[in-house]
Amino acid sequence: MNVIETRDIVKRFGKVDIVKGINLKVEEGEVFGFLGRNGAGKSTFINILTGILRPTSGSFSILGEKVPNEEVKKRIGVLPDYTAFYHHMNAIAHLKYFANISGKKVTTAECLRVLKWVGLGLDANKRVGKYSFGMKKKLGIAQAIIHDPEVLFLDEPTSGLDVESAIEIQQLIIKLKEMGKTIFLTSHNLYEVEKLCNRIGIMKDGKLQKLGTIAELKAYYRSKLIVTMKHSIFPQDQEHTVIQWLNNMSEEIQREDEKTIITLEKEEQIAQIVRAFNQYKIDIFRIEVDEPSLEEVFLEG
Amino acid sequence: MAITKKEFFQLFKSVKSIIMIVVLLVSSYYFAKYTEQLVPILELEQTSSWYAGGLLIILLLFGPLFVMSLSHDVLNRELSERTMRFLVTKTSKANILFGKFLGVWIFWFVCFTVCYVITLFYSKSFDGRLFLETVSLLTYLVVITLLLSSVIKSPQYTMFIGVIFGMAFSIFQMVILESTAWYSYLKYLMPLFYMQDEDFKFLIVFLQAAVMYSMTYFIFKRTDC
Ligand SMILES: Nc1ncnc2c1ncn2[C@@H]1O[C@H](COP(=O)(O)OP(=O)(O)OP(=O)(O)O)[C@@H](O)[C@H]1O
Ligand SMILES: [Mg+2]
């Protein structure tokens, strides 16, 4: 089932089109990553999906229901790109209030559990006016998940967090994914996107420029794999045959006694080489594949 | 509803509101106590319910100022601080608006009911019509405050405008009702116009409130958060 489905979403601010017709489908259980430069229109698009902004034209549905729809709102959780809270209230009061609005009563224990997940366990009773930027972000994530929604929209969930906290949040996202939630997130951290997302879309100038799984995009933007192998010395009687065999496989080979760097076209070829070396009784100590990084995909075009 | 509860208790927590409640209680107490001396001075037309009528007069004179200065930012504060974003991702704008309206309305309703009960000790007679008339004015004031807060996006401006408007509104109403110039047609917009006689014309004030409420909803719905 498509959990999110958009048709020609356009958003105009004044006379400028910021989002220029986006068609997108996200399936149940997917973690979809949305990338793009500053000002590309990612937040604008996500804000339309979550009901913060009204689209200038186009339509979309979430969980199979046409939006805006009050029932759907109860089943989604949102971390907007800008998080501000009520200064005089503490974290638990916030979570209870927000959960209530979503139509769900939560106990203090449940609030504490979610706050622990995001790393605010010790600051639960502090007034939010005293929170740092990162702490507010964490509370933003907590309020997005407190009512146990099916779909999550997280706009830059880890930006502004310290390294440890960012990893904690990434682990939380993985946990939520394992719980079967559909997650739509934006991020500027390619490493993180690669770690978390099944599929990504790259937005440029208000349009969806690239869309696909990370493997697809990589395959599309670079067809070659550079494989570096560390192995035992080839047996003397068979050295010639092995080299011959490798030459058949690829034209680009650099060889040292215990190291071979070979450029391949397909992943299956790596498996073939491993099998062959096995037959020739050559031990493989290490294989490194230099794939095109997501950075290259990102910068391309 | 959570939003209603929050708005309601938030109003009770602020210092301003405590002061106003005290002013209201004290003035309704003294008004009730000294009404008999005041009646001839003010040359009131009505013949019954002097006591509760006093409360209505207080509301007519100071109500706009009280309600506006306390609740001028009921919508635009959350919009400008963007806490509204959390609310709109969780429930419909209709629910948010109604929740806020109800919270503010109940607050003033409770305040005035308490004052009314105090005057009852002196008047010893309950005038349902007059009570309802007071409630209609109250509703009008709460809704016009909501409208102001949705039209003007900055809480600083509504604070300023709210106070000016609050003070001017009562005077303005009376001037218009007395005048015969072309702008006297504005009187049909004024709640006071429907409250002059001892009848049920004041029900139109509820209608006015309903119209303004719809306008507020229309504006709020089209506002990007
Ligand atoms: N309310 C608004 N009025 C006018 N222009 C706006 C408004 N909100 C956003 N924009 C413009 O829309 C463009 C896209 O903004 P958006 O916040 O969607 O970018 P983004 O992709 O999320 O960027 P970032 O990576 O910095 O978060 C920007 O050029 C911004 O100036
Ligand atoms: Mg953004």
XYZ file of C-alpha atoms and ligand atoms in Angstrom:
558
model
C 0.000 0.000 0.000
C 1.169 3.520 -0.686
C 1.230 5.348 2.595
C 2.058 8.653 1.004
C 0.999 9.573 -2.488
C 1.275 13.054 -3.971
C 0.015 14.390 -7.278
C 1.550 17.511 -8.792
C 2.082 19.379 -5.569
C 2.897 23.026 -6.210
C 3.579 25.717 -3.632
C 3.953 29.356 -4.528
C 5.196 32.052 -2.178
C 4.329 35.419 -3.646
C 5.196 35.038 -7.286
C 7.823 32.349 -6.937
C 7.113 28.659 -7.265
C 9.117 26.963 -4.549
C 7.753 23.461 -5.064
C 7.142 22.809 -8.735
C 4.960 19.783 -9.148
C 6.051 16.785 -7.124
C 4.733 13.278 -7.671
C 5.872 10.824 -5.093
C 4.853 7.513 -3.622
C 6.108 6.076 -0.384
C 5.191 2.536 0.568
C 4.278 1.092 3.917
C 7.255 0.363 6.141
C 9.650 2.346 4.017
C 12.171 4.856 5.292
C 12.284 7.524 2.658
C 15.107 10.071 2.696
C 14.696 13.473 1.171
C 17.855 15.308 0.195
C 18.667 18.615 -1.394
C 20.548 21.828 -0.927
C 19.482 24.563 1.454
C 16.447 26.274 0.039
C 15.627 23.446 -2.369
C 12.131 23.293 -0.940
C 12.335 20.140 1.188
C 10.787 21.654 4.281
C 8.151 23.403 2.224
C 7.144 20.075 0.713
C 7.142 18.216 4.017
C 5.124 21.043 5.603
C 2.505 20.629 2.914
C 2.252 16.907 3.613
C 1.838 17.510 7.330
C -0.832 20.187 6.972
C 1.298 23.116 8.094
C 1.158 24.746 4.671
C -1.616 24.669 2.113
C -0.518 23.581 -1.347
C -1.126 26.131 -4.105
C -2.279 23.272 -6.305
C -2.106 19.504 -6.452
C -3.454 16.872 -4.125
C -2.161 14.105 -1.935
C -3.261 11.264 0.242
C -1.820 9.750 3.377
C -2.685 6.231 4.547
C -5.049 6.001 1.626
C -7.160 8.934 2.776
C -7.399 12.229 1.011
C -5.836 14.999 3.077
C -6.655 17.242 4.956
C -8.341 14.727 7.160
C -8.634 14.847 10.887
C -8.512 11.103 11.407
C -5.297 10.859 9.412
C -3.715 13.531 11.601
C -4.101 11.264 14.604
C -2.094 8.582 12.827
C 0.889 10.707 11.840
C 3.719 12.174 13.881
C 5.592 15.267 12.789
C 8.865 16.939 13.651
C 8.652 20.302 11.844
C 11.798 22.075 10.667
C 11.376 24.749 13.288
C 10.588 23.689 16.805
C 9.366 26.084 19.466
C 7.580 25.129 22.648
C 5.688 26.656 25.556
C 8.415 28.093 27.758
C 6.721 27.643 31.080
C 5.809 23.964 30.629
C 8.092 20.982 31.203
C 8.640 18.110 28.798
C 6.104 15.786 30.374
C 3.392 18.449 30.338
C 4.115 19.028 26.657
C 3.873 15.361 25.794
C 0.631 14.938 27.714
C -0.887 18.007 26.096
C 0.122 17.019 22.581
C -0.939 13.402 23.009
C -4.297 14.630 24.259
C -4.784 16.745 21.164
C -3.982 13.685 19.085
C -6.795 11.993 20.925
C -4.703 9.788 23.158
C -4.235 9.809 26.909
C -0.722 8.991 28.078
C 0.601 8.333 31.542
C 3.644 9.975 33.064
C 5.458 6.655 32.805
C 4.816 6.501 29.066
C 6.091 10.047 28.673
C 9.216 9.204 30.606
C 9.840 6.154 28.476
C 9.672 8.158 25.262
C 11.828 10.900 26.768
C 14.403 8.266 27.654
C 14.363 7.025 24.077
C 15.292 10.448 22.781
C 17.799 11.069 25.549
C 15.875 13.518 27.695
C 15.257 11.173 30.596
C 17.055 13.439 33.046
C 15.469 16.684 31.884
C 11.869 15.564 31.975
C 10.844 17.998 34.691
C 12.847 20.980 33.554
C 11.005 23.930 32.077
C 11.407 23.853 28.321
C 12.326 27.542 28.321
C 15.668 26.426 29.720
C 16.296 23.825 27.035
C 19.164 24.057 24.552
C 18.616 23.806 20.806
C 19.466 20.110 20.720
C 17.229 19.354 23.671
C 14.318 21.048 21.944
C 14.969 18.976 18.878
C 14.826 15.826 20.989
C 11.580 16.951 22.562
C 10.351 17.597 19.025
C 11.058 13.992 18.177
C 9.443 12.818 21.400
C 6.219 14.686 20.638
C 6.229 13.191 17.153
C 6.158 9.637 18.511
C 4.314 9.977 21.819
C 0.938 9.003 20.362
C 2.412 5.960 18.602
C 1.655 7.085 15.033
C 1.935 4.897 11.944
C 3.657 7.454 9.778
C 6.444 9.799 10.801
C 7.615 12.977 9.123
C 10.962 14.073 10.493
C 12.528 17.229 9.106
C 16.249 17.049 9.905
C 15.911 14.885 13.015
C 19.623 14.855 13.809
C 20.874 18.266 12.719
C 22.161 20.265 15.642
C 22.621 17.205 17.829
C 25.940 16.132 19.290
C 27.553 13.026 17.830
C 26.343 10.618 20.489
C 22.820 11.968 20.495
C 22.686 11.813 16.718
C 23.632 8.147 16.840
C 21.015 7.528 19.530
C 18.375 9.138 17.353
C 19.488 7.116 14.344
C 19.145 3.970 16.413
C 15.724 5.110 17.492
C 14.743 5.603 13.861
C 15.942 2.093 13.059
C 13.904 0.804 15.979
C 10.819 2.643 14.748
C 11.389 1.189 11.303
C 11.533 -2.281 12.812
C 8.242 -1.552 14.525
C 6.841 -1.197 11.023
C 6.435 2.533 10.858
C 6.696 4.421 7.618
C 9.199 7.236 7.928
C 9.753 10.254 5.715
C 12.851 12.183 6.713
C 15.117 14.895 5.434
C 18.781 15.139 6.228
C 21.993 16.767 5.114
C 24.062 13.885 6.416
C 24.616 11.471 3.540
C 26.166 8.866 5.744
C 23.056 8.895 7.887
C 20.754 8.702 4.885
C 22.676 5.731 3.583
C 22.450 4.021 6.945
C 18.733 4.607 7.512
C 16.898 4.904 4.237
C 15.553 2.355 1.800
C 14.896 4.901 -0.836
C 15.863 8.480 -1.420
C 14.718 11.421 -3.461
C 16.919 14.349 -4.296
C 15.193 17.655 -4.669
C 16.611 20.469 -6.722
C 15.000 23.822 -7.444
C 11.602 22.596 -6.363
C 11.649 19.461 -8.452
C 12.364 15.857 -7.692
C 15.571 15.359 -9.601
C 16.462 11.815 -8.634
C 14.483 9.036 -7.067
C 15.320 5.453 -6.265
C 17.012 3.070 -3.883
C 20.522 3.997 -2.904
C 21.889 1.022 -4.855
C 19.969 2.062 -7.961
C 21.203 5.601 -7.811
C 24.750 4.484 -7.276
C 24.544 1.994 -10.081
C 23.160 4.667 -12.311
C 25.856 7.166 -11.546
C 28.795 4.851 -11.674
C 28.902 1.519 -13.396
C 32.310 0.447 -12.157
C 33.465 -1.163 -8.963
C 37.089 -0.905 -7.933
C 37.966 -3.986 -5.909
C 41.104 -4.229 -3.819
C 42.083 -7.713 -2.592
C 44.765 -8.790 -0.190
C 45.659 -12.444 -0.661
C 48.406 -15.063 -0.314
C 51.037 -15.332 -3.017
C 49.763 -17.142 -6.090
C 51.119 -20.737 -6.306
C 54.007 -20.675 -8.751
C 52.804 -23.406 -11.031
C 49.460 -21.758 -11.494
C 50.397 -18.093 -11.412
C 50.198 -17.755 -15.159
C 46.758 -19.362 -15.427
C 45.336 -17.178 -12.657
C 46.621 -14.007 -14.215
C 45.280 -15.082 -17.556
C 41.867 -15.729 -15.981
C 41.833 -12.362 -14.288
C 42.789 -10.621 -17.490
C 39.763 -12.153 -19.148
C 37.598 -10.627 -16.482
C 38.851 -7.091 -16.652
C 41.260 -4.954 -18.542
C 42.222 -2.784 -15.648
C 44.374 -4.729 -13.248
C 47.208 -3.666 -10.975
C 49.139 -6.452 -9.365
C 51.594 -6.894 -6.560
C 52.592 -10.212 -4.990
C 49.962 -10.171 -2.274
C 47.620 -7.524 -3.590
C 45.415 -7.120 -6.644
C 43.391 -4.093 -7.622
C 40.855 -4.860 -10.273
C 38.090 -2.817 -11.854
C 34.849 -4.712 -12.347
C 31.471 -3.998 -13.805
C 29.213 -6.178 -11.729
C 29.069 -7.425 -8.186
C 28.702 -11.023 -9.345
C 32.231 -10.856 -10.659
C 33.514 -10.479 -7.129
C 31.863 -13.756 -6.254
C 33.399 -15.423 -9.296
C 36.862 -14.278 -8.290
C 36.410 -15.552 -4.754
C 35.348 -18.941 -6.084
C 38.270 -19.101 -8.494
C 40.822 -18.171 -5.849
C 39.361 -20.877 -3.677
C 39.971 -23.457 -6.358
C 43.539 -22.317 -6.870
C 44.032 -22.478 -3.126
C 44.751 -18.791 -2.812
C 43.727 -17.364 0.559
C 41.856 -14.095 0.555
C 42.548 -11.916 3.575
C 40.625 -8.860 2.683
C 38.354 -7.489 -0.019
C 37.576 -3.815 -0.277
C 35.089 -2.465 -2.739
C 35.406 1.171 -3.581
C 31.854 2.028 -4.523
C 30.779 5.415 -5.759
C 29.775 7.243 -2.634
C 26.408 8.838 -2.195
C 28.309 12.085 -2.237
C 29.200 11.528 -5.851
C 25.616 10.716 -6.699
C 24.532 13.785 -4.853
C 26.968 16.140 -6.482
C 26.363 14.756 -9.946
C 23.989 16.856 -12.038
C -10.806 19.063 25.011
C -7.150 19.662 25.757
C -6.834 23.039 24.037
C -9.849 24.437 25.876
C -8.508 23.304 29.198
C -5.122 24.821 28.536
C -6.511 28.185 27.437
C -8.844 28.273 30.403
C -6.235 27.591 33.048
C -3.654 29.732 31.357
C -5.973 32.712 31.729
C -6.306 32.054 35.419
C -2.571 31.861 35.866
C -1.643 35.291 34.595
C -1.325 38.235 36.949
C -3.318 40.489 34.644
C -6.329 38.219 34.810
C -6.215 37.979 38.583
C -6.220 41.758 38.796
C -9.157 41.957 36.428
C -11.144 39.371 38.280
C -10.552 41.290 41.488
C -11.610 44.550 39.826
C -14.716 42.863 38.510
C -15.629 41.309 41.826
C -15.025 44.455 43.789
C -16.886 46.680 41.385
C -19.841 44.353 41.087
C -19.923 44.109 44.850
C -19.952 47.849 45.333
C -22.238 48.374 42.405
C -24.698 46.012 43.948
C -24.310 47.558 47.347
C -24.735 51.134 46.267
C -27.021 50.622 43.321
C -29.925 52.238 44.991
C -28.017 55.439 45.429
C -26.676 55.269 41.890
C -29.903 54.630 40.068
C -31.157 58.190 40.071
C -27.739 59.527 39.162
C -27.346 57.341 36.105
C -30.976 57.801 35.077
C -31.321 54.200 34.029
C -34.382 53.419 31.982
C -34.948 49.910 33.135
C -37.139 49.418 36.099
C -36.053 45.996 37.297
C -32.856 44.169 38.005
C -30.802 47.186 38.868
C -28.242 45.029 40.456
C -27.530 42.616 37.679
C -27.939 45.457 35.243
C -24.991 47.075 36.920
C -22.918 44.117 35.956
C -24.037 44.479 32.382
C -23.031 48.112 32.440
C -19.601 47.245 33.778
C -19.273 44.728 31.007
C -20.396 47.278 28.423
C -17.905 49.840 29.659
C -14.889 47.732 30.495
C -15.602 44.352 28.914
C -13.934 45.136 25.584
C -10.803 46.297 27.350
C -10.715 43.345 29.726
C -11.290 40.653 27.139
C -9.028 42.214 24.526
C -6.105 42.878 26.791
C -6.178 39.343 28.160
C -6.871 37.419 24.993
C -5.656 39.568 22.116
C -2.950 37.026 21.298
C -5.008 33.865 21.618
C -4.319 32.911 17.999
C -1.458 35.024 16.749
C 0.884 34.281 19.633
C 1.027 30.605 18.722
C 1.237 31.480 15.045
C 4.151 33.831 15.476
C 5.983 31.536 17.872
C 5.082 28.620 15.633
C 3.881 26.367 18.414
C 0.768 26.331 16.244
C 2.668 23.969 13.969
C 2.394 21.222 16.542
C -1.317 21.786 16.902
C -2.140 21.801 13.186
C -0.285 18.540 12.611
C -2.409 16.920 15.290
C -5.916 18.191 14.795
C -8.040 20.255 12.439
C -8.021 24.029 12.433
C -11.731 23.976 13.204
C -10.982 22.081 16.411
C -8.147 24.408 17.366
C -10.282 27.496 16.871
C -13.253 26.086 18.709
C -11.045 24.817 21.516
C -9.538 28.230 22.003
C -12.856 30.002 21.731
C -14.409 27.738 24.300
C -11.485 28.103 26.706
C -11.650 31.892 26.648
C -15.415 31.927 26.678
C -15.713 29.631 29.669
C -13.176 31.735 31.525
C -15.243 34.891 31.142
C -18.471 33.020 31.683
C -17.203 31.719 35.003
C -15.965 35.161 36.035
C -19.266 36.792 35.262
C -21.342 34.072 36.768
C -19.426 34.462 39.997
C -20.007 38.216 39.919
C -23.626 37.625 39.115
C -24.031 35.331 42.056
C -22.551 38.021 44.277
C -25.098 40.552 43.088
C -27.805 37.977 43.689
C -27.139 38.288 47.397
C -28.337 41.857 47.191
C -30.986 41.715 44.514
C -32.449 38.403 45.653
C -34.106 38.007 42.289
C -32.810 36.168 39.290
C -33.440 37.729 35.903
C -32.751 35.085 33.287
C -33.219 37.431 30.367
C -30.684 39.891 31.676
C -28.252 37.119 32.456
C -28.523 35.785 28.941
C -28.127 39.275 27.567
C -24.874 39.610 29.484
C -23.753 36.275 28.098
C -24.524 37.435 24.563
C -22.327 40.476 24.996
C -19.623 38.314 26.488
C -19.756 35.987 23.515
C -19.584 38.924 21.145
C -16.493 40.278 22.870
C -14.691 36.936 22.919
C -15.350 36.368 19.233
C -14.339 39.862 18.154
C -11.108 39.322 20.066
C -10.529 36.064 18.194
C -11.207 37.871 14.940
C -8.706 40.581 15.783
C -6.134 37.948 16.674
C -6.585 36.197 13.340
C -6.546 39.335 11.186
C -3.468 40.887 12.770
C -0.524 38.539 12.882
C 1.687 40.259 15.418
C 0.925 39.921 19.154
C 2.605 43.283 19.793
C 0.196 45.017 17.448
C -2.895 43.291 18.794
C -1.807 44.230 22.293
C -1.654 47.867 21.270
C -4.732 47.814 19.072
C -6.617 45.689 21.577
C -6.172 48.211 24.362
C -7.032 51.205 22.150
C -9.967 49.390 20.625
C -11.090 48.107 23.989
C -11.254 51.609 25.404
C -12.687 53.230 22.303
C -15.291 50.598 21.549
C -17.700 51.482 24.350
C -17.460 55.206 23.652
C -17.703 54.608 19.932
C -20.844 52.551 20.397
C -22.579 55.239 22.351
C -21.551 57.993 19.947
C -22.883 56.047 17.000
C -26.123 55.182 18.712
C -26.748 58.837 19.456
C -25.716 60.193 16.110
C -27.845 60.700 13.040
C -25.049 61.181 10.509
C -24.575 58.778 7.589
C -22.343 56.547 9.618
C -25.099 55.983 12.105
C -25.962 52.908 10.036
C -22.975 51.346 11.730
C -25.236 50.998 14.727
C -26.585 47.797 13.241
C -23.158 46.296 13.783
C -23.043 47.302 17.412
C -24.222 44.909 20.087
C -25.504 47.782 22.187
C -28.095 48.623 19.533
C -29.843 45.337 20.178
C -29.577 45.621 23.917
C -31.301 48.935 24.501
C -34.737 47.582 25.141
C -35.909 45.020 27.586
C -36.703 42.403 25.021
C -35.104 39.542 23.193
C -33.536 41.524 20.351
C -30.206 40.851 22.036
C -30.324 37.350 20.565
C -29.121 39.019 17.377
C -25.859 39.655 19.205
C -25.300 35.896 19.226
C -25.885 35.956 15.502
C -23.314 38.693 15.086
C -20.873 36.608 17.069
C -21.586 33.612 14.848
C -20.868 35.658 11.720
C -17.608 36.957 13.114
C -16.684 33.456 14.210
C -17.153 32.212 10.654
C -14.993 35.036 9.376
C -12.296 34.126 11.866
C -12.418 30.510 10.791
C -12.200 31.495 7.147
C -9.099 33.618 7.786
C -7.472 31.102 10.114
C -8.011 28.287 7.647
C -6.162 30.196 4.956
C -3.266 31.142 7.188
C -0.058 29.214 6.671
C 1.503 28.294 9.978
N 6.873 31.558 4.135
C 7.713 31.754 3.084
N 7.577 32.832 2.301
C 8.392 33.027 1.263
N 9.359 32.196 0.900
C 9.564 31.110 1.635
C 8.745 30.812 2.767
N 9.160 29.659 3.313
C 10.182 29.240 2.552
N 10.436 30.102 1.543
C 11.465 29.957 0.521
O 11.332 28.692 -0.065
C 12.585 28.143 -0.363
C 12.671 26.736 0.151
O 12.677 26.728 1.553
P 12.699 25.382 2.372
O 12.679 25.744 3.822
O 11.644 24.493 1.881
O 14.110 24.797 1.989
P 14.824 23.486 2.511
O 15.040 22.630 1.326
O 14.090 22.900 3.637
O 16.204 24.075 3.004
P 17.120 23.647 4.258
O 17.980 22.570 3.762
O 17.894 24.886 4.533
O 16.237 23.251 5.376
C 13.625 29.101 0.186
O 14.178 29.830 -0.870
C 12.854 29.995 1.108
O 13.379 31.297 1.062
Mg 14.466 22.629 5.676
